[in-house]
PDB file of C-alpha atoms in Angstrom:
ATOM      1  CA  UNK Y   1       0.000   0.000   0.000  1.00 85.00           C
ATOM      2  CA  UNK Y   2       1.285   3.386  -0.914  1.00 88.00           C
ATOM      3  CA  UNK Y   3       1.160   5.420   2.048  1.00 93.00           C
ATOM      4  CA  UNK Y   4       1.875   9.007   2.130  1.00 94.00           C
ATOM      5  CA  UNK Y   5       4.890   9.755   4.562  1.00 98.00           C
ATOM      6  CA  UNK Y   6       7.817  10.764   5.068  1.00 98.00           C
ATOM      7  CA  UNK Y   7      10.816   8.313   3.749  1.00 97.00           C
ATOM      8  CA  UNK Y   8      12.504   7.110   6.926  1.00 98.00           C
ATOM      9  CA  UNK Y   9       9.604   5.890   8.171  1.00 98.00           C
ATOM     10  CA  UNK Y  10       8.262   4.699   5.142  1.00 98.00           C
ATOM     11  CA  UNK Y  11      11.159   2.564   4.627  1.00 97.00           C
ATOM     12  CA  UNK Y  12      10.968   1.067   8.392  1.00 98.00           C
ATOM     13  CA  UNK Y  13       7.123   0.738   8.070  1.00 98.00           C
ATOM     14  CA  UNK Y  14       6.583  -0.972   4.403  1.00 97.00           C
ATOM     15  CA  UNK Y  15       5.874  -4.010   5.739  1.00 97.00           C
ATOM     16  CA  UNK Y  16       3.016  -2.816   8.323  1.00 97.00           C
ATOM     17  CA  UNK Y  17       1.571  -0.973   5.642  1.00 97.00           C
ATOM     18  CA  UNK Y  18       1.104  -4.138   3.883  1.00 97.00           C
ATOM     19  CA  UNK Y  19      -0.395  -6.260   6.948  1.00 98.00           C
ATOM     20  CA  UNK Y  20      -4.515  -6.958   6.949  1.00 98.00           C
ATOM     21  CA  UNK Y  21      -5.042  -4.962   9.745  1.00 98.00           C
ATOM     22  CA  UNK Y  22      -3.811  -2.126   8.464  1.00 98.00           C
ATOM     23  CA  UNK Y  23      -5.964  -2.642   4.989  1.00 98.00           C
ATOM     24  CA  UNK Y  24      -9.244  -2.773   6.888  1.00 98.00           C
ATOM     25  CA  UNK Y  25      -8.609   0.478   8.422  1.00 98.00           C
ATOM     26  CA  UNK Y  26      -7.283   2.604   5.578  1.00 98.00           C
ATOM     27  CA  UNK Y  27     -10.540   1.095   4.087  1.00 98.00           C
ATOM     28  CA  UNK Y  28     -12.529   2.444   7.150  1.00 98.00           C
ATOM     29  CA  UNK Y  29     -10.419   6.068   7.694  1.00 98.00           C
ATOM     30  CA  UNK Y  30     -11.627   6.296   3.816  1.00 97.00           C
ATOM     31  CA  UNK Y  31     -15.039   5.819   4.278  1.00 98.00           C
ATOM     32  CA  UNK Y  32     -15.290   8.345   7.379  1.00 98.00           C
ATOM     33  CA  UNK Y  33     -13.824  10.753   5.158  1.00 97.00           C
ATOM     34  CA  UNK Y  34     -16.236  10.631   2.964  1.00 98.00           C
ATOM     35  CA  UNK Y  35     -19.437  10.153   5.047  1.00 97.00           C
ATOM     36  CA  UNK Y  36     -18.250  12.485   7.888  1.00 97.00           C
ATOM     37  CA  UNK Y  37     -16.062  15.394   9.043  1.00 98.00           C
ATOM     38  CA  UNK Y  38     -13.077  14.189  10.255  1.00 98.00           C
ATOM     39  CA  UNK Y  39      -9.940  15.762  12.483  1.00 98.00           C
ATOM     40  CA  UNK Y  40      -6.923  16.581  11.742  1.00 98.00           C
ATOM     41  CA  UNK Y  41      -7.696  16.664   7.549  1.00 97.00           C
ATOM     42  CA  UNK Y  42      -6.221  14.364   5.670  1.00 96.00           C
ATOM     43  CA  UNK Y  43      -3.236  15.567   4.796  1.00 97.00           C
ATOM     44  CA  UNK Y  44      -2.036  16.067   7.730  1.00 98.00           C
ATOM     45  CA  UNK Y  45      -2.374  12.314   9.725  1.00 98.00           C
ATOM     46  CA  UNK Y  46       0.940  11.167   9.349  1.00 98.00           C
ATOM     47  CA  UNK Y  47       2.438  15.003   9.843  1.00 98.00           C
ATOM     48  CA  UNK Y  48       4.025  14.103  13.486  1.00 98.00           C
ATOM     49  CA  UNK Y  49       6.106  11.432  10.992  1.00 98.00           C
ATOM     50  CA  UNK Y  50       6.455  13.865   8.260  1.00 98.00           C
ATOM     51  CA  UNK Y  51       7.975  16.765  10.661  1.00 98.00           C
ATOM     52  CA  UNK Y  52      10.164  14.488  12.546  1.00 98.00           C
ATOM     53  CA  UNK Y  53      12.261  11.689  10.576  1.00 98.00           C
ATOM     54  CA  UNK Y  54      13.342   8.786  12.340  1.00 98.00           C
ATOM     55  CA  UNK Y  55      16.586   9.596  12.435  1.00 97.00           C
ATOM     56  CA  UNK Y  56      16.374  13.195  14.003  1.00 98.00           C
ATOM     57  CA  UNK Y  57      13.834  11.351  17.006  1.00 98.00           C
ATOM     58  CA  UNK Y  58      15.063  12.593  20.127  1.00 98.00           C
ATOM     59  CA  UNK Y  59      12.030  12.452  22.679  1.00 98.00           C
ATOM     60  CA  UNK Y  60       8.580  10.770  21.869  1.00 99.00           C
ATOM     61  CA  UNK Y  61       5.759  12.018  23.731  1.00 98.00           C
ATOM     62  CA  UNK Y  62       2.226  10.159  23.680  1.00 98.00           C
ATOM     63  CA  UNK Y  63      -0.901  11.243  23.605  1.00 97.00           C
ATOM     64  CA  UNK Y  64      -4.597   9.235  23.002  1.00 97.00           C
ATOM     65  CA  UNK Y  65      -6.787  10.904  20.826  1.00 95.00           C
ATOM     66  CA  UNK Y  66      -6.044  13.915  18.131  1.00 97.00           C
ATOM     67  CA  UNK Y  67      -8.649  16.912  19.183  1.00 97.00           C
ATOM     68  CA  UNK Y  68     -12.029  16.731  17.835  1.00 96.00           C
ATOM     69  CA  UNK Y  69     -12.653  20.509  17.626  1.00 94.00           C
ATOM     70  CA  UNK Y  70     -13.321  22.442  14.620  1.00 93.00           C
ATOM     71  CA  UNK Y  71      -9.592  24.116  13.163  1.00 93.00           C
ATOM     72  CA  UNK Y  72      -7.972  22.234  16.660  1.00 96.00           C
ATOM     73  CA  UNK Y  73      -6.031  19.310  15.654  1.00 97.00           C
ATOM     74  CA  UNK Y  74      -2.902  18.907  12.918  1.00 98.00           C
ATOM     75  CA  UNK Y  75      -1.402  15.463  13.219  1.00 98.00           C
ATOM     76  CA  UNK Y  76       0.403  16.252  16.517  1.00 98.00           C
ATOM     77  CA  UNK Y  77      -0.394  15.728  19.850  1.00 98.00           C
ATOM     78  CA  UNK Y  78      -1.221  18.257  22.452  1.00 98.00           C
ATOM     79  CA  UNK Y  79      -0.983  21.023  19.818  1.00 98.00           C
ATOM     80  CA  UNK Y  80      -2.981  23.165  18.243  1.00 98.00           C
ATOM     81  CA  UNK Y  81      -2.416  24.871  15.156  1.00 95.00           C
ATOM     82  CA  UNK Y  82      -1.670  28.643  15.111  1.00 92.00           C
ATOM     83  CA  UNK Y  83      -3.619  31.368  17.109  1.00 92.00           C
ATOM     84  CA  UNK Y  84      -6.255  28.486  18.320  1.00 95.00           C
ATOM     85  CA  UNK Y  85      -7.127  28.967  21.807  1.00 95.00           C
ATOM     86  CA  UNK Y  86      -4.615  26.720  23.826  1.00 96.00           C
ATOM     87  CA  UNK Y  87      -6.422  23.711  25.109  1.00 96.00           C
ATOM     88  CA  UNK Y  88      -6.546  22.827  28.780  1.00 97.00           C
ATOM     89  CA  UNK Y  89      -4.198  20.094  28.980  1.00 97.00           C
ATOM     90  CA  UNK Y  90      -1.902  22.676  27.176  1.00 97.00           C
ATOM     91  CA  UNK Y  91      -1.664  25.238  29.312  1.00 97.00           C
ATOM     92  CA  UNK Y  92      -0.941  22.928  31.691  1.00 98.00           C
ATOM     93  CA  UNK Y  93       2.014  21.913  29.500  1.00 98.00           C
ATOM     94  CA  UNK Y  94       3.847  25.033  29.129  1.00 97.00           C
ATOM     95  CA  UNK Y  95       2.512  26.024  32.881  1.00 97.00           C
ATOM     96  CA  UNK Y  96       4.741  23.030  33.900  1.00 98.00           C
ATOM     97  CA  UNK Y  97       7.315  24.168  31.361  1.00 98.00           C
ATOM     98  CA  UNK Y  98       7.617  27.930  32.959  1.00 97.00           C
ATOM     99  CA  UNK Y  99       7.904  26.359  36.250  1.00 97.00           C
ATOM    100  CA  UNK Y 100      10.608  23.993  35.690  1.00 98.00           C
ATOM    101  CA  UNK Y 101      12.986  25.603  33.179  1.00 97.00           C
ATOM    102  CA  UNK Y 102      12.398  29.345  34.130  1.00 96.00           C
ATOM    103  CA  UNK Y 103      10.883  30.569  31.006  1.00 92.00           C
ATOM    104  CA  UNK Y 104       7.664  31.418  29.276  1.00 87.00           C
ATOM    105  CA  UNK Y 105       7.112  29.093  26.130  1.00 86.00           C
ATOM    106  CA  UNK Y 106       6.432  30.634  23.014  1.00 76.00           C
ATOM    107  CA  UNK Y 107       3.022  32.427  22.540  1.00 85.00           C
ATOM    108  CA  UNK Y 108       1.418  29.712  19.446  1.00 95.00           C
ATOM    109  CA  UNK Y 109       0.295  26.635  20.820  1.00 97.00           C
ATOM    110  CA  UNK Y 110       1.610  24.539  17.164  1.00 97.00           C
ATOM    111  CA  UNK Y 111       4.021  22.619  18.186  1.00 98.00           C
ATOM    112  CA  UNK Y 112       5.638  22.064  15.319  1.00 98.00           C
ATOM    113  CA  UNK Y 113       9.093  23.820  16.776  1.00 97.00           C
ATOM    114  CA  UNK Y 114       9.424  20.846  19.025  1.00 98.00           C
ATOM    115  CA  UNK Y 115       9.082  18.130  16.297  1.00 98.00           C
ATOM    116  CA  UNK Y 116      11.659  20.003  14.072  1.00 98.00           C
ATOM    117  CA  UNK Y 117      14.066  19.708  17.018  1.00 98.00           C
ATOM    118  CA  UNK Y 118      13.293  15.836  16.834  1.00 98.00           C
ATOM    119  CA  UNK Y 119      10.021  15.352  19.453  1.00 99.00           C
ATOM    120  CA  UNK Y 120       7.798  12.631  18.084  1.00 99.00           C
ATOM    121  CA  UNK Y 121       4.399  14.225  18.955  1.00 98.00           C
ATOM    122  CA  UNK Y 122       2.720  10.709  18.756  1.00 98.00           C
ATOM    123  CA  UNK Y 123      -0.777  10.087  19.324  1.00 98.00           C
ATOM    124  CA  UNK Y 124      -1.960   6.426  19.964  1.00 98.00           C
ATOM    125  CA  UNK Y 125      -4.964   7.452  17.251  1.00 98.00           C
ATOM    126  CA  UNK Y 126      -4.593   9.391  14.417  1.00 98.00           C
ATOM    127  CA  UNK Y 127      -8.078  10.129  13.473  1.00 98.00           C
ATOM    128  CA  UNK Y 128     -11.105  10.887  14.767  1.00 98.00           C
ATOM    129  CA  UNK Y 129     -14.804  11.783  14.496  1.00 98.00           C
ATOM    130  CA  UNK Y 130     -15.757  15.466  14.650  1.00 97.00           C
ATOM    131  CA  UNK Y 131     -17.056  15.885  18.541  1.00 96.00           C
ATOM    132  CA  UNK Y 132     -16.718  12.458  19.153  1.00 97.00           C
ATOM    133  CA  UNK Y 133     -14.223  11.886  21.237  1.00 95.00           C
ATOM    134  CA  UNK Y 134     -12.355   8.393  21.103  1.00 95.00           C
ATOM    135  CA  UNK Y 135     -14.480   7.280  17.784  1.00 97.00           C
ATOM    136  CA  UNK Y 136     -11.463   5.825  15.865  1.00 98.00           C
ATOM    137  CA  UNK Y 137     -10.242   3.916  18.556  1.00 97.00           C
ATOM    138  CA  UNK Y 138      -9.704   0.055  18.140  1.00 97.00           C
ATOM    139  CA  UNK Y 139      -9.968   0.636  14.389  1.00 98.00           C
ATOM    140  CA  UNK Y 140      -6.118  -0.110  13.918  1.00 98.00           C
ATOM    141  CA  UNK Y 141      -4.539   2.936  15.059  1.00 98.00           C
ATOM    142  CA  UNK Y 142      -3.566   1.386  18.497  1.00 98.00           C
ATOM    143  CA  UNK Y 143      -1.303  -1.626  16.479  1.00 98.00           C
ATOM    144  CA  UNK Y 144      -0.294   0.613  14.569  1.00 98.00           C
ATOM    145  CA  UNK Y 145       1.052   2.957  16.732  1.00 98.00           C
ATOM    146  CA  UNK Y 146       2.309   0.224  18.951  1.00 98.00           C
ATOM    147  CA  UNK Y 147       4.582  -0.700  15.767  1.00 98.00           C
ATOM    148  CA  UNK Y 148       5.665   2.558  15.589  1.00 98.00           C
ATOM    149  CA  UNK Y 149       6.598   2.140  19.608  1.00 98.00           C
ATOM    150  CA  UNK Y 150       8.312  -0.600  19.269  1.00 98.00           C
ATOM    151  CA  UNK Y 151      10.424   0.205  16.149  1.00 98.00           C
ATOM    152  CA  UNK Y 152      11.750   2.853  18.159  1.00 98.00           C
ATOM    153  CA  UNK Y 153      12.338   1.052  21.309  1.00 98.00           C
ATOM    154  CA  UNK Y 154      14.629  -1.712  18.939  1.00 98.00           C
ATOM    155  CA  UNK Y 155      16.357   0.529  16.597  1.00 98.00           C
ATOM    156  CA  UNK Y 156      17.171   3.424  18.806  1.00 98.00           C
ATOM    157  CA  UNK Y 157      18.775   4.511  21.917  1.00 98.00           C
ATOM    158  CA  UNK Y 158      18.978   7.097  24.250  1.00 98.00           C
ATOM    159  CA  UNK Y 159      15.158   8.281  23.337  1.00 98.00           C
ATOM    160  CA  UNK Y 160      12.983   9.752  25.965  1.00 99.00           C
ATOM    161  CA  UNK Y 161      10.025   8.998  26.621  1.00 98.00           C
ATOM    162  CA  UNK Y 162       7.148  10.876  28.174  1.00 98.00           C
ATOM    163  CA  UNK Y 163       4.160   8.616  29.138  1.00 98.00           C
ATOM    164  CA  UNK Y 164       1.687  10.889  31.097  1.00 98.00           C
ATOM    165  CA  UNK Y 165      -1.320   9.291  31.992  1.00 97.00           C
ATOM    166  CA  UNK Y 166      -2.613   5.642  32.536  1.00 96.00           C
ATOM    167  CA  UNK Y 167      -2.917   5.053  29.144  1.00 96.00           C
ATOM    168  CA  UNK Y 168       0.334   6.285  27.394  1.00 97.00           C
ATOM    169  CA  UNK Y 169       1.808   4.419  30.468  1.00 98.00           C
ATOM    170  CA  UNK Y 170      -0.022   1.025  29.251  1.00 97.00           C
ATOM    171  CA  UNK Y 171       1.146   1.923  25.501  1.00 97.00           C
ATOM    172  CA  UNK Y 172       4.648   2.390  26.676  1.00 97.00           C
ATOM    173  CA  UNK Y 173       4.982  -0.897  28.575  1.00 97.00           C
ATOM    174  CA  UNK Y 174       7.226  -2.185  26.550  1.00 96.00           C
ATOM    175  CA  UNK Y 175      10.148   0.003  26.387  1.00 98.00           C
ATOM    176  CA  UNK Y 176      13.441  -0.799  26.850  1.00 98.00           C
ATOM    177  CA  UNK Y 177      14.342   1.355  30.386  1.00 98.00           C
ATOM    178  CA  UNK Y 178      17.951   0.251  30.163  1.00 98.00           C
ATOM    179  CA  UNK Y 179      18.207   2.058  26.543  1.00 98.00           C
ATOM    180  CA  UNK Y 180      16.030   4.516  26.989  1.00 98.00           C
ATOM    181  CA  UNK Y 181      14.628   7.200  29.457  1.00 98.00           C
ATOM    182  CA  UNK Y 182      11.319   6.899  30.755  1.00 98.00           C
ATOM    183  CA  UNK Y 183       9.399  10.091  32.349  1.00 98.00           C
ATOM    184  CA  UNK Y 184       6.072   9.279  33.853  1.00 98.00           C
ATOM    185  CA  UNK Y 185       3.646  11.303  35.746  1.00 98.00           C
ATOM    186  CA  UNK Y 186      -0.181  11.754  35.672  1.00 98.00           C
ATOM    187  CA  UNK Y 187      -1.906  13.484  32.524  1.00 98.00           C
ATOM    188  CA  UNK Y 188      -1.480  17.278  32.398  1.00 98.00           C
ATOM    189  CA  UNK Y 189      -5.191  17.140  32.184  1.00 97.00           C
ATOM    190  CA  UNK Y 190      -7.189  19.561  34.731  1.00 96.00           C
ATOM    191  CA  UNK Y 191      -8.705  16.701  36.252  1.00 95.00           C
ATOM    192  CA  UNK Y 192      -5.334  15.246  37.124  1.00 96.00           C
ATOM    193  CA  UNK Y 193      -2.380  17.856  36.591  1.00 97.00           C
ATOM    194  CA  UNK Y 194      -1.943  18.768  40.439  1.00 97.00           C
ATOM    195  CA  UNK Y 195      -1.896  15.300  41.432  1.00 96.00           C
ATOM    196  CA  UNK Y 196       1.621  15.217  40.270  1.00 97.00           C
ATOM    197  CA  UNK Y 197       2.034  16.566  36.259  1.00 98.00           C
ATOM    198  CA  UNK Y 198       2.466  20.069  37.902  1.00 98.00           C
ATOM    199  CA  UNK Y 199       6.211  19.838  39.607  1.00 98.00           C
ATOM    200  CA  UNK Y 200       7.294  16.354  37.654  1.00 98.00           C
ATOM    201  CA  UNK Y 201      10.276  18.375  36.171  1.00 98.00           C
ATOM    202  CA  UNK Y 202      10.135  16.078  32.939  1.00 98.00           C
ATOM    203  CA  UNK Y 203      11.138  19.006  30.926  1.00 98.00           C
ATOM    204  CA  UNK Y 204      14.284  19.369  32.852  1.00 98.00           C
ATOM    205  CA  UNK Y 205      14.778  15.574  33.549  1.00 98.00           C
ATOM    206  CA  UNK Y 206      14.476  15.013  29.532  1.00 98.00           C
ATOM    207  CA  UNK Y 207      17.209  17.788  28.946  1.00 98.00           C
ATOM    208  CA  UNK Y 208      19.491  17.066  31.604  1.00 98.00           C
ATOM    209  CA  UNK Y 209      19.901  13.401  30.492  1.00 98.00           C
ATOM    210  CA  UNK Y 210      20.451  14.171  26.511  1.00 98.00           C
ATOM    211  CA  UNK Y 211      23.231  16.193  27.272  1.00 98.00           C
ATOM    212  CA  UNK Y 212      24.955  13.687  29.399  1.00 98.00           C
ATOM    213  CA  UNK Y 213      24.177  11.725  26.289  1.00 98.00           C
ATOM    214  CA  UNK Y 214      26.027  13.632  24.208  1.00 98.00           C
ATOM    215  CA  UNK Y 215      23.198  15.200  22.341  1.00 98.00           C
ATOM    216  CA  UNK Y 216      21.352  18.746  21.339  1.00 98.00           C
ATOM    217  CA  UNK Y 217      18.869  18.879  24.142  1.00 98.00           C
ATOM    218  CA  UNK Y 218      15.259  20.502  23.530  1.00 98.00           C
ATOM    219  CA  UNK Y 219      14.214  24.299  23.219  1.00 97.00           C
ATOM    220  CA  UNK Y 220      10.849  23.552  24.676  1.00 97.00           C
ATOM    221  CA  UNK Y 221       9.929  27.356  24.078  1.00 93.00           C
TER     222      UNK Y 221
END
């Protein structure tokens, strides 16, 4: 199957791309397309991939579902694409962000200067149902995904990881914690941020251990 993405990944994921599962829910992403408006447009599901090559991946941070607001989500996790209002579990993001590292981040909530820097802004589903949250989920996404988790994990070292949440914690099983760095907290969601998001210091913590690493660490502004 010809998938649209960017050619380091394309090249590692060929053989996915080719698997029945993964058939039956191009075939089903398709047909919601057509019948129904669906976030982030279509051009723009694989653009976490497309903005970060494999080889630049530095950090991967997971998220569940993209937003299902009008003009909210862009193929990236937590962001939002420029002058959208910054969603909740955002602002709890950069609030986190200002209190460990010092600074403000940058006013735009499109987070598209942290994948260029190598941050894989990796939701579990790419698609979704306008309004209706979670309505792509166990569709194929989540093996997908996984894949993607696990090609990392193998062929890679010295990633971090951010798992916030039960569920990107569950995802993110698997990993490798003597390659790899693994950061996890609660979600920076308002119903959980201040039960221990808010002071986690996985901004610092991520930074901190690429430079002992021997690598460029993250602007997160």
């Amino acid at each position: 199957m010809d998938v649209k993405i960017e050619l380091s990944w394309k090249s590692r994921l060929s053989d996915e791309f080719e698997k029945d599962y993964f058939t039956r829910l191009s075939e089903f992403v398709k047909e919601e397309y057509r019948l129904n408006t669906i976030y982030p447009p279509g051009q723009l599901i694989f653009n976490a991939f497309n903005l970060c090559p494999f080889d630049k991946v530095k950090a991967v941070i997971i998220g569940q579902d993209p937003y299902h607001g009008h003009g909210q989500a862009h193929g990236l996790c937590f962001s939002v694409r420029e002058g959208v209002s910054f969603p909740p579990s955002l602002i709890n993001i950069f609030t986190e962000i200002e209190s460990d590292l010092g600074y403000k981040p940058g006013l735009s909530g499109d987070l598209e200067r942290w994948a260029a820097q190598g941050v894989l802004l990796l939701n579990a589903t790419l698609t979704v149902r306008a309004h209706m949250a979670g309505s792509h989920q166990n569709k194929g996404w989540e093996i997908f995904t996984d894949s993607v988790i696990s090609l990392i994990n193998r062929e890679k070292r010295n990633i971090v990881f951010f798992l916030w949440g039960a569920y990107a914690q569950k995802k993110g099983e698997s990993i490798d914690r003597s390659k790899h760095l693994v950061l996890e907290s609660v979600h920076p969601s308002p119903f959980s941020a201040a039960r221990g998001f808010f002071g986690n210091k996985h901004f610092s913590r991520c930074n901190n251990y690429l430079s002992e690493q021997g690598i460029e660490p993250i602007d997160w502004r």
